[in-house]
Coordinates of C-alpha atoms in Angstrom, one line a residue:
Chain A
X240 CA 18.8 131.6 161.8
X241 CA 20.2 128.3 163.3
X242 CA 21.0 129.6 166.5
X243 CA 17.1 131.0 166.7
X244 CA 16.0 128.2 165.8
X245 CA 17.2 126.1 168.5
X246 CA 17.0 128.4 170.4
X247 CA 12.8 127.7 169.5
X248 CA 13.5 124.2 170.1
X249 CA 15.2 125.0 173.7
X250 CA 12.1 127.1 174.8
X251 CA 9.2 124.6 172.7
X252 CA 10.9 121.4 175.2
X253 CA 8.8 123.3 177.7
X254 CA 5.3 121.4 178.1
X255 CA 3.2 123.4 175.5
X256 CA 0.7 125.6 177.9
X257 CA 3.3 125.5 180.6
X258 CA 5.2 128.7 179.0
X259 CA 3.3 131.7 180.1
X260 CA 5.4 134.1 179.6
X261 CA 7.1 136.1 183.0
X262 CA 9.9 138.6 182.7
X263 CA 12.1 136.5 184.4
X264 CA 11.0 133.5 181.7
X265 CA 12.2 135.9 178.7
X266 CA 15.3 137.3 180.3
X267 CA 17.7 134.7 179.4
X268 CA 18.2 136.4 175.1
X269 CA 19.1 140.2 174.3
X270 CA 18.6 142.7 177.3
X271 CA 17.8 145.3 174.6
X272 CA 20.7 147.6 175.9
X273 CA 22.1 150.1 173.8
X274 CA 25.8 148.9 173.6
X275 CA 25.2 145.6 172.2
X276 CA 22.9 146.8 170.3
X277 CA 24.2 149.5 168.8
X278 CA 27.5 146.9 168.0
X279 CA 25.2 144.3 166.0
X280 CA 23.6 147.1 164.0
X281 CA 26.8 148.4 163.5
X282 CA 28.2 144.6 162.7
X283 CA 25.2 144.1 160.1
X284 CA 26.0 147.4 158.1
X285 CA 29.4 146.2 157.7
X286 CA 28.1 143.2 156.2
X287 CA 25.7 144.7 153.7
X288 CA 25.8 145.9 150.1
X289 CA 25.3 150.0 149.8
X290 CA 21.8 149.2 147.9
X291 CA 21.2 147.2 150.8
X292 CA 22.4 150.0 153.5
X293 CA 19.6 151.9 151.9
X294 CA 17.3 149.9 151.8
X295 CA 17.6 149.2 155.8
X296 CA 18.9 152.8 156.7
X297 CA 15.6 155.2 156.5
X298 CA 15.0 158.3 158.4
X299 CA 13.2 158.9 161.6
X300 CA 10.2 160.7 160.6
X301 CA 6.5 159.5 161.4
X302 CA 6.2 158.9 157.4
X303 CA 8.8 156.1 158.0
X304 CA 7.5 155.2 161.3
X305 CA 4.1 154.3 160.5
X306 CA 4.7 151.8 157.9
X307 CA 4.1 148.9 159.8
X308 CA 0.9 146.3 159.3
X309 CA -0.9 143.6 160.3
X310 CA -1.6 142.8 156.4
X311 CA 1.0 140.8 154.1
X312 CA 3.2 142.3 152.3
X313 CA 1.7 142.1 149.0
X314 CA -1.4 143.6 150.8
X315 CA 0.6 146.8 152.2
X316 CA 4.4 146.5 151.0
X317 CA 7.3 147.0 153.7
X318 CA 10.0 149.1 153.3
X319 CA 13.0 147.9 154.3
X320 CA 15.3 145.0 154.1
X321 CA 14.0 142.0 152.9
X322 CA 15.1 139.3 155.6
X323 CA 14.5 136.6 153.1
X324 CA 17.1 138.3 150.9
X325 CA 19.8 138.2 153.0
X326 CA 23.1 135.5 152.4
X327 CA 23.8 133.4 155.4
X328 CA 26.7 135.9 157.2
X329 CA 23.9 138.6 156.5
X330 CA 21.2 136.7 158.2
X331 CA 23.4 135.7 160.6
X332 CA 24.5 139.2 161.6
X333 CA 20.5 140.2 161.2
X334 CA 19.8 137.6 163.8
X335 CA 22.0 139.2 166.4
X336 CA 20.5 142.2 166.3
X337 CA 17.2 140.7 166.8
X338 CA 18.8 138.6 169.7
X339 CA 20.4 142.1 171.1
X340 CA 17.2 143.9 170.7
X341 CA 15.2 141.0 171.9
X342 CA 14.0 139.7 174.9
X343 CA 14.1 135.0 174.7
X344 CA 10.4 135.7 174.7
X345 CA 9.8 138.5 171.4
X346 CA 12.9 136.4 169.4
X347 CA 10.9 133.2 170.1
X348 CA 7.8 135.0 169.2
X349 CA 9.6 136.4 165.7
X350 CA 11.1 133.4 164.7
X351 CA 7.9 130.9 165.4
X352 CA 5.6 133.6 163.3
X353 CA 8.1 133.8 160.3
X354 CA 7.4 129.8 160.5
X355 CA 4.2 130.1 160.3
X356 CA 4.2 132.4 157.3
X357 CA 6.4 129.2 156.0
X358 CA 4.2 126.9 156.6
X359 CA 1.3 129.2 154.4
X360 CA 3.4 129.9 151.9
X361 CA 2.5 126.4 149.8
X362 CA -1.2 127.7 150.4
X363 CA -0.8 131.3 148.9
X364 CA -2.6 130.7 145.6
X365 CA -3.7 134.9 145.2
X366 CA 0.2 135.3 146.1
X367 CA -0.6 137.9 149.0
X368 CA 3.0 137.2 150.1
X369 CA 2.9 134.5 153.0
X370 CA 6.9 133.7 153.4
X371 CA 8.8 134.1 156.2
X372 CA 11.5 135.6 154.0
X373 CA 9.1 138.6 153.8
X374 CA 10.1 140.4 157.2
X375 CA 11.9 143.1 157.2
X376 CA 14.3 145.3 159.1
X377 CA 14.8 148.9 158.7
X378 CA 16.6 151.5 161.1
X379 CA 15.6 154.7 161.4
X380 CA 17.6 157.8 162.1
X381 CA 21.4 157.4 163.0
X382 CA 22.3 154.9 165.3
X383 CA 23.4 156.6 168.3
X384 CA 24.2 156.0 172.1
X385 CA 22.7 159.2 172.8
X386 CA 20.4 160.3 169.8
X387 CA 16.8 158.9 169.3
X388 CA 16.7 155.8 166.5
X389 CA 14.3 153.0 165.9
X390 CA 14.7 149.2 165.4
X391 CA 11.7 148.6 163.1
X392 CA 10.9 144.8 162.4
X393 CA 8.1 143.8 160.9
X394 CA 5.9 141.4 158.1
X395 CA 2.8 139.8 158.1
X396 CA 2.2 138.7 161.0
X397 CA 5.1 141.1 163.2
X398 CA 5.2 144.7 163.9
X399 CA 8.0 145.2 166.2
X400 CA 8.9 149.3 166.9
X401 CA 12.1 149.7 169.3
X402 CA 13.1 153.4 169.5
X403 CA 16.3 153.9 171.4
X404 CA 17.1 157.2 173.7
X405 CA 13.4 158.3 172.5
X406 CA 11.6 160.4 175.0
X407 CA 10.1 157.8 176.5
X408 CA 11.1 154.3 176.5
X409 CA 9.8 153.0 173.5
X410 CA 8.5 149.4 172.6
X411 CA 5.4 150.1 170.7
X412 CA 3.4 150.0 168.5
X413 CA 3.8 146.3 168.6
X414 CA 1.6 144.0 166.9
X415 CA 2.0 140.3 166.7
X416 CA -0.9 137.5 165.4
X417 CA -0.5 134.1 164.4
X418 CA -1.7 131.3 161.7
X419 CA -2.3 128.9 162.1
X420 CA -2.2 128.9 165.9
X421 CA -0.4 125.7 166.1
X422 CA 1.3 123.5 163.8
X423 CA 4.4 121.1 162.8
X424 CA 6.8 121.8 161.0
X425 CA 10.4 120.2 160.0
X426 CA 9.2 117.9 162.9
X427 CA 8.9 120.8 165.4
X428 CA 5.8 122.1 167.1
X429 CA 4.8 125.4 167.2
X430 CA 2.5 127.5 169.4
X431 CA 4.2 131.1 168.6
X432 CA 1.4 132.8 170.9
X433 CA 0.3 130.0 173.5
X434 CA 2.1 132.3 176.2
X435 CA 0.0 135.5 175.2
X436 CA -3.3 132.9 174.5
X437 CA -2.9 131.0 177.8
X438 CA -2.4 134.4 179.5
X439 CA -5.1 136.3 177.8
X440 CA -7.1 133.3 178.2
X441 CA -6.8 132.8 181.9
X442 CA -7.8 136.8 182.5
X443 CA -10.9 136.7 180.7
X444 CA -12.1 133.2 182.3
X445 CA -11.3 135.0 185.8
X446 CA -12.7 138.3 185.3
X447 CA -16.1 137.0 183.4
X448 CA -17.3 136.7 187.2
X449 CA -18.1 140.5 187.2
X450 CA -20.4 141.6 185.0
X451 CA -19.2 144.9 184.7
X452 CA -15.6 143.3 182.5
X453 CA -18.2 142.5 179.3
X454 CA -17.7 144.9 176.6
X455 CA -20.1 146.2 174.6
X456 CA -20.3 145.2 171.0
X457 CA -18.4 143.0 168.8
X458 CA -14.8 142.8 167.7
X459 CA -13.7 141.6 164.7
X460 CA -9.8 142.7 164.5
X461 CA -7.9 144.7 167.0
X462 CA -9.5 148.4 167.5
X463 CA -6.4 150.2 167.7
X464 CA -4.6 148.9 164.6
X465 CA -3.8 150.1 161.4
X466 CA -6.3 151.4 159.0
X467 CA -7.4 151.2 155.3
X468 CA -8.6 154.6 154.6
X469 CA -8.4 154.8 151.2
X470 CA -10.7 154.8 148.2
X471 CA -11.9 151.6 146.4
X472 CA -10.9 151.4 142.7
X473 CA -7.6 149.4 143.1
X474 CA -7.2 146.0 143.6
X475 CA -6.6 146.9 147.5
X476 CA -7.0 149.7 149.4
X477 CA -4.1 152.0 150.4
X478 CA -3.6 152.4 153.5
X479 CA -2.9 149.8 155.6
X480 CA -0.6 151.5 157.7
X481 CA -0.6 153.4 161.0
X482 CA -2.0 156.4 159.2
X483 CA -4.7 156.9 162.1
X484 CA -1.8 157.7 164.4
X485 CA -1.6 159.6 167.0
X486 CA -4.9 158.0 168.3
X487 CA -7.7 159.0 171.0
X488 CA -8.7 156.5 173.5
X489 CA -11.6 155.3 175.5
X490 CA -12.1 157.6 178.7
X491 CA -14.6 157.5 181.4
X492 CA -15.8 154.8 183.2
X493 CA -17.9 153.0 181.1
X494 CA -17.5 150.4 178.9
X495 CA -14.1 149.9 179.8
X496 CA -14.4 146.5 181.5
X497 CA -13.4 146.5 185.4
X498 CA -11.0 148.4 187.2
X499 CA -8.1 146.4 188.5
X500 CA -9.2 147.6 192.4
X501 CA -12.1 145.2 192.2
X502 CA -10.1 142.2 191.5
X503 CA -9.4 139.5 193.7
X504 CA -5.4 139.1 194.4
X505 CA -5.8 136.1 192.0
X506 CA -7.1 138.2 189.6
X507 CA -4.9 140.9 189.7
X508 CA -1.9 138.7 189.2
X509 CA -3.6 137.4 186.2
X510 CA -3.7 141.2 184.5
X511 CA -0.1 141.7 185.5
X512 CA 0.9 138.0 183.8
X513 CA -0.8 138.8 180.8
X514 CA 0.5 142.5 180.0
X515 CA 4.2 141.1 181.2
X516 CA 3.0 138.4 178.5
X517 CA 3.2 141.2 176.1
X518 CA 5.6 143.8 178.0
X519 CA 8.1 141.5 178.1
X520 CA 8.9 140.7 174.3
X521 CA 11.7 143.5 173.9
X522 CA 14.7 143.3 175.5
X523 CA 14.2 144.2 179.4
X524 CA 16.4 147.6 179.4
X525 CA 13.3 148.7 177.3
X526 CA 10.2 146.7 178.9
X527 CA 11.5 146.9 182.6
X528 CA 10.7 150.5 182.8
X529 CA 7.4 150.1 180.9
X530 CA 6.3 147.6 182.8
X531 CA 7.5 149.5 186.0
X532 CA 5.1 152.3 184.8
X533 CA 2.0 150.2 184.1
X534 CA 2.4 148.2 187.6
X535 CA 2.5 151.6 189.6
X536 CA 0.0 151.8 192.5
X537 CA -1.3 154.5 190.5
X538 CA -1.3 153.0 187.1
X539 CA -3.0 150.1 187.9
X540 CA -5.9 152.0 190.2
X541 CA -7.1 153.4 186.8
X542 CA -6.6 150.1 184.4
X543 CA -9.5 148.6 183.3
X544 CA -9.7 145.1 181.6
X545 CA -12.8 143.8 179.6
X546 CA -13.5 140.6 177.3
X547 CA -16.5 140.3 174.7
X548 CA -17.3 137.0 173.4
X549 CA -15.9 133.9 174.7
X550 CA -13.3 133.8 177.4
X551 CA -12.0 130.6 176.3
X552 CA -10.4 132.1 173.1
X553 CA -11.8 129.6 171.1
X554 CA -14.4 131.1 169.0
X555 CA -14.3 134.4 166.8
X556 CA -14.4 137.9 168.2
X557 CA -13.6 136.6 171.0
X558 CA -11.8 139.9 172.2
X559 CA -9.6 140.8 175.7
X560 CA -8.3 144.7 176.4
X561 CA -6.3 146.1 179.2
X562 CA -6.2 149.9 178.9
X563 CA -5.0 151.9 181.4
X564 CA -3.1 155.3 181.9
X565 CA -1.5 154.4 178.9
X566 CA -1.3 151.0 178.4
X567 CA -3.6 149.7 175.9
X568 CA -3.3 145.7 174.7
X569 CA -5.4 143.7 172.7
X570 CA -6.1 140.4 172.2
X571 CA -9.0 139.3 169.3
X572 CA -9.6 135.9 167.9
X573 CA -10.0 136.0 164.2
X574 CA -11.0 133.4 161.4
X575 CA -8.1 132.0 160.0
X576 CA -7.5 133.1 156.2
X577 CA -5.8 130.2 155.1
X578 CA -8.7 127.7 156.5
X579 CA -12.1 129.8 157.3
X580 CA -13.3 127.2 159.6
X581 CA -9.8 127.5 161.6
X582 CA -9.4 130.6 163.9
X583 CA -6.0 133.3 164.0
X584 CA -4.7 135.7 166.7
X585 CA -4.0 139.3 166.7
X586 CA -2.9 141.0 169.3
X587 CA -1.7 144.9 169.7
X588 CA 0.3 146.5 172.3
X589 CA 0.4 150.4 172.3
X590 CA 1.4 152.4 174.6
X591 CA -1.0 156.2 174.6
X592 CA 2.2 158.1 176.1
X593 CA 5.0 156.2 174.5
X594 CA 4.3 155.1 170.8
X595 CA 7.5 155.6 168.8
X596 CA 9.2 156.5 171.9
X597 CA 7.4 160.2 171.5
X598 CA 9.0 160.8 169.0
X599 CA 6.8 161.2 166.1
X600 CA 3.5 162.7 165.7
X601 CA 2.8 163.8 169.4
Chain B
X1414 CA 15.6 126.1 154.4
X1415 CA 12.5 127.7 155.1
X1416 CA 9.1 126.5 153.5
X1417 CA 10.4 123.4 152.6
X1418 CA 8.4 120.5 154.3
X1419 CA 5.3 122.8 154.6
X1420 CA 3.5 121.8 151.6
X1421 CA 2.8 118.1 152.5
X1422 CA 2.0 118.9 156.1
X1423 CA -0.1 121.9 154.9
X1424 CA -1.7 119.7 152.4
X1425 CA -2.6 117.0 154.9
X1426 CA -4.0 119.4 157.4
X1427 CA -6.0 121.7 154.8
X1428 CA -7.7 121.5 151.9
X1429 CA -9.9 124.9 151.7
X1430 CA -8.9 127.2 148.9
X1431 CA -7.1 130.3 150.7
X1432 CA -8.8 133.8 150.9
X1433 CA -7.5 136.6 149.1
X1434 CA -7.7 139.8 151.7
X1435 CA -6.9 138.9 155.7
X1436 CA -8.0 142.0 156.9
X1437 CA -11.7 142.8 159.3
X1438 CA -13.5 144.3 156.0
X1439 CA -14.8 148.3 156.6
X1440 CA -17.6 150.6 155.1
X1441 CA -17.3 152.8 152.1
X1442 CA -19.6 156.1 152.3
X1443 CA -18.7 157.6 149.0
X1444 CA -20.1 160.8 148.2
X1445 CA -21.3 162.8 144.7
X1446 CA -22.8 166.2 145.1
X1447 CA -24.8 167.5 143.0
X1448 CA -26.6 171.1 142.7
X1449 CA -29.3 170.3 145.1
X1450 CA -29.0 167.1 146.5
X1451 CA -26.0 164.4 147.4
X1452 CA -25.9 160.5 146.1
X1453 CA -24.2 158.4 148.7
X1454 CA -23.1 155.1 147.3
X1455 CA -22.7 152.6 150.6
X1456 CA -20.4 149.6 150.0
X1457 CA -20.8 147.6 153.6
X1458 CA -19.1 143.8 154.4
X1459 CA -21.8 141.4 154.7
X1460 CA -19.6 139.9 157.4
X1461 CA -19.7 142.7 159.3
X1462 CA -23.0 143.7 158.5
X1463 CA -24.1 140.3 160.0
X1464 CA -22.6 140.9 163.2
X1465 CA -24.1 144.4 163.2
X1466 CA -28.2 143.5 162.0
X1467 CA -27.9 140.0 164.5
X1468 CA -28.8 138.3 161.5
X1469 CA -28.4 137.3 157.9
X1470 CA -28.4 140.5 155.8
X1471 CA -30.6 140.3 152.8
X1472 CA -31.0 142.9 149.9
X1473 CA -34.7 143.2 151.0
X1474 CA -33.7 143.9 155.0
X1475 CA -31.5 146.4 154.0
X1476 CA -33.5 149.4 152.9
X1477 CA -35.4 149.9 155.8
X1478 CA -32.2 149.3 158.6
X1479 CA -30.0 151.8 156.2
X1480 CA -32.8 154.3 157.3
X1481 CA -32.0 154.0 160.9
X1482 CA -28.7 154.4 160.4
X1483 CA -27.5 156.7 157.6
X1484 CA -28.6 160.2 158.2
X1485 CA -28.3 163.9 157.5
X1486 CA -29.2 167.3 159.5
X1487 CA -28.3 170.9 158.5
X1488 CA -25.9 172.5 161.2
X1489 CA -29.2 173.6 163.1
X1490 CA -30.5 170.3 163.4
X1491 CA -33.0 169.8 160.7
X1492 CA -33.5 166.6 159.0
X1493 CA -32.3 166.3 155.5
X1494 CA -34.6 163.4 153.8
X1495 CA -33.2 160.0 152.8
X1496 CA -33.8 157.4 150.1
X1497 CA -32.8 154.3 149.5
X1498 CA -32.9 154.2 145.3
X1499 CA -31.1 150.7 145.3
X1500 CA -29.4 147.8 147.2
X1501 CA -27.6 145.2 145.3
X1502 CA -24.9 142.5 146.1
X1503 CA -21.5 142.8 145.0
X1504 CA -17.9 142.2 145.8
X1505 CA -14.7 144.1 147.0
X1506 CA -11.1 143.1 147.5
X1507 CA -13.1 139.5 146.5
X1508 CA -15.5 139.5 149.7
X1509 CA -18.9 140.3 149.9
X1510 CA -20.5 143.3 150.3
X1511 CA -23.6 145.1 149.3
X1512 CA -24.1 148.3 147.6
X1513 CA -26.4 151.2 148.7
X1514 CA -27.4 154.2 146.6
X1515 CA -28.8 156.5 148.6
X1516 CA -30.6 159.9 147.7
X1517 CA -29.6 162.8 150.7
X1518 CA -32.7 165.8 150.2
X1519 CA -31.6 169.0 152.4
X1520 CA -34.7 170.7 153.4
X1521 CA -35.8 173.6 151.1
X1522 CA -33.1 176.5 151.6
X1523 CA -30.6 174.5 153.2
X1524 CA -27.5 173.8 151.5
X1525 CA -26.9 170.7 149.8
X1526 CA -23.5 171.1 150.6
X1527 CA -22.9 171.9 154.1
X1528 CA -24.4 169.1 156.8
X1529 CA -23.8 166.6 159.5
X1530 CA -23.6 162.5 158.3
X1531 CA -24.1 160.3 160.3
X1532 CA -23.2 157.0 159.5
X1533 CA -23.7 153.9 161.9
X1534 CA -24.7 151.0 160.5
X1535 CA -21.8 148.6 161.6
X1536 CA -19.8 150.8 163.5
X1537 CA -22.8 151.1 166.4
X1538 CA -21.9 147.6 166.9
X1539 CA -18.4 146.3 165.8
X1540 CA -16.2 148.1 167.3
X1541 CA -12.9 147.8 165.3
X1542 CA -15.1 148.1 162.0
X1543 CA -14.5 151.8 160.1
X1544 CA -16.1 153.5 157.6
X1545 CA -14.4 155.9 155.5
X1546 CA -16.3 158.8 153.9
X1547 CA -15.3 159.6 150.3
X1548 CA -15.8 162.4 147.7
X1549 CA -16.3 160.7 144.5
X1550 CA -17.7 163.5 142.7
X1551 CA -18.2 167.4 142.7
X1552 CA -20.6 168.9 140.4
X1553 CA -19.0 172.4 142.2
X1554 CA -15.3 171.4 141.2
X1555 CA -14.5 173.9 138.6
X1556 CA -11.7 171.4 137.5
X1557 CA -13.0 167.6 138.4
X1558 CA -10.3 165.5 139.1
X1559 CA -10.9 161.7 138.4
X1560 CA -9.2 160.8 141.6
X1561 CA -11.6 160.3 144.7
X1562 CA -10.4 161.7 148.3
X1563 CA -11.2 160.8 152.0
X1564 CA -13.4 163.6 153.8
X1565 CA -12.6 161.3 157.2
X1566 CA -13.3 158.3 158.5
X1567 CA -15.9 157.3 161.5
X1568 CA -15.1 154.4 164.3
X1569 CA -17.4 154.0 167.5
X1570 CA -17.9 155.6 169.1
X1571 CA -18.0 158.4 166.5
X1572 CA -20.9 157.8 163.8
X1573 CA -21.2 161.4 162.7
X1574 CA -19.2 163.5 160.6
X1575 CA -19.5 167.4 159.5
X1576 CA -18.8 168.1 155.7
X1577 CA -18.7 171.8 155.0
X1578 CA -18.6 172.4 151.5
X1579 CA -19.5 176.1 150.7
X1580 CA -16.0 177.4 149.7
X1581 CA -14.7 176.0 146.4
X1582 CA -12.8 172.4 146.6
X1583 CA -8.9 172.1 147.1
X1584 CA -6.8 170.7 144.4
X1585 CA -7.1 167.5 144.6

């Protein structure tokens, strides 16, 4: 915790709007290679109770994979092991396998939208779980150098899905949002998603020039995310989860926004900043060949990027989507919860090849 | 260590009572057949409703824009006929909604049990929103179960949805 925490501090010195987020920017944490890895997972087992091995250990079935959300906890209840349970030498182990795992970037990003679920916690009146001890971390299927496994992380406001020697190099589903969007606490600002806003933000304002980048319709939430499919008669509906999964995707031509061929150079730069922006929050052993794949020649001559509603971010439904081959991110500005006349961020990374590194449900 | 200091900052900077649910509200089409006709109770988020009509929704609007957008055919195409009985306001999950009961008429010799809904009335706009088709109620269940179940759920740019009913329900 201390040593992510300053690490925040390190990366927060930065002017605030000066850190959009490269690869090279987020390489300096975890690489996300297997070894170390597989040695802090192993390190944080040793460390843990057997009730608390079980809680963390869970198999690798889509059941177990799908339980992640954009909703608090007391909303859609994690399985898991509760961060905020954890003694010091616990969290201190839990931490390096986030650092391992993690690019500088995605352990920034975790650790500022825990402290954010902080600072809300004084405001949870209808005790719908705000609390950055509310994260959890499960691993599913046997940690293996050679075997496929998953690194699930994930509360309120995270959804992080690693999947090691999966099919396909697996980062996603990743979901990440953030309230309020900026704020001080313990005399430290945060911004946790100023490098996805700014990026996001800049991309819409530059492709708004062509007419053919406005989506149809109106976004309220991300369109890919996790659904409530359940009945009404409870308090809340079930669901929740990423029940819908796998999903079918826009195809055709229209209302996709524009293809990246009809950008500018300056605008094509501006795509590939924002989906690194996103691509580059695990470690880089994972994103560098994901991002490799979606900034092929051929990749990017069928990836289309749209916005609906304001490009400067600033209002709600104010929406931004790359989807391509098979990236898909999204980035939708939502009222805030805490304060309706604030706004909140969601944004959703998925991946239409790779979700759960193909291993579940394809 | 963590959450303490929030409260007085938090405090300072807000003083709006918190919402309950944090989650883009969707539709509920829940469905009771009966011998010769089906009820369809629609529970639709004014918020998203708003978004969808361009305007404020009011109880009186609604009738008439559910009728351009909730629908049924028979698999050859034939219009079933609709009624809007009621529309009241109401709340789920503590946000606001309103309530449609809605009479489905097959045409005479169809069956009241096998037909295509179609069901836009936020969806055709908001393109995240979902709504999720229920059976509530089966007059042809030979052992009614008290529990509801989802028939499917429709997201744009799908707005219809075949139910086929004809052989006797699953266990539920």
């Amino acid at each position: 915790m201390k040593a992510t925490l300053t690490l925040g501090c390190l990366l927060l010195a930065a002017p605030l709007g000066a850190m959009a987020a490269t690869a090279a920017d987020c390489a300096s944490a975890g690489g996300g290679e297997i070894k170390p890895v597989l040695a802090a997972v192993s390190a944080l087992h040793d460390v843990l109770t057997p009730p608390q091995r079980a809680l963390m250990e869970r198999p690798l079935t889509r059941e177990s994979a799908i339980q992640w959300s954009n909703l608090p906890v007391a909303l859609v209840p994690r399985a898991g092991l509760r961060l905020g349970d954890l003694d010091p030498k616990q969290d201190a182990a839990a931490q390096k396998v986030f650092a391992a795992a993690l690019s500088a970037c995605g352990l920034k990003l975790l650790e500022e939208v825990r402290t954010a679920d902080d600072f809300l916690k004084p405001l949870d009146k209808d005790s719908i779980g705000w609390d950055g001890g509310n994260y959890y971390l499960s691993v599913l299927g046997q940690p293996s150098p050679r075997t496929p496994w998953m690194l699930q992380v994930g509360g309120h406001h995270i959804a992080y899905n690693l999947v090691f020697n999966g099919q396909q190099a697996g980062a996603t589903p990743m979901f990440f949002g953030t309230e309020p969007l900026r704020f001080e606490y313990q005399g430290v600002t945060h911004e946790p998603m100023d490098a996805q806003g700014s990026a996001m933000r800049k991309l819409a304002a530059a492709i708004a020039v062509h007419e053919k980048a406005k989506l149809s319709g109106t976004f309220t939430d991300v369109v890919k995310g996790v659904q409530m499919k359940r009945v009404p008669g409870a308090r809340f509906p079930g669901g929740g989860t990423d029940i819908g999964f796998p999903l079918t995707y826009p195809n055709g031509t229209e209302d996709r926004g524009i293809l990246y061929p009809a950008l500018d150079a300056e605008q094509r730069a501006l795509v590939r900043a924002a989906l690194r922006s996103y691509a580059s929050l695990p470690g880089s052993a994972i994103s560098r060949p994901l991002i490799s794949a979606y900034e092929s020649d051929a990749a990017l001559r069928d990836t289309y990027v749209g916005y609906s509603g304001a490009t400067t971010l600033d209002a709600r439904g104010s929406y931004v989507r790359i989807d391509g081959q098979r990236i898909w991110m999204e980035f939708v500005v939502q009222p805030a919860v805490a304060n309706p006349a604030e706004i909140h961020y969601h944004a959703l990374w998925r991946d239409k090849l790779a979700d759960y590194g193909g291993e579940v449900g394809h | 260590m963590r959450g303490a200091g929030a409260l007085l900052a938090a405090a300072l900077l807000w003083s709006s009572p918190p919402a309950p649910a944090h989650h883009a509200p969707n539709s509920y089409l829940r469905l009771d057949f009966r011998a010769d006709s089906v009820l369809a109770r629609m529970m639709i988020p004014r918020s998203e409703l708003a978004f969808a009509m361009g305007d404020a929704p009011t109880e009186a609007a609604l009738p008439g824009y559910l009728l351009k957008h909730i629908a049924a055919a028979t698999p050859h195409g034939a219009a079933w006929a609709v009624k809007v009985s009621s529309v009241h306001a109401t709340n789920y999950l503590e946000q606001p909604y309103f309530t449609a009961e809605l009479e489905l008429l097959p045409p005479l010799g169809a069956s009241p049990r096998n037909f295509t809904l179609t069901a836009d009335a936020v969806t055709h706009e908001v393109r995240n929103h979902v709504v999720v088709v229920v059976v509530e109620h089966d007059a042809a269940d030979a052992a009614p179960s008290s529990r509801a179940h989802v028939l499917g759920a429709l997201q744009y740019p799908a707005r219809s949805l075949v139910i086929d009913r004809r052989r006797p329900s699953p266990a539920l």
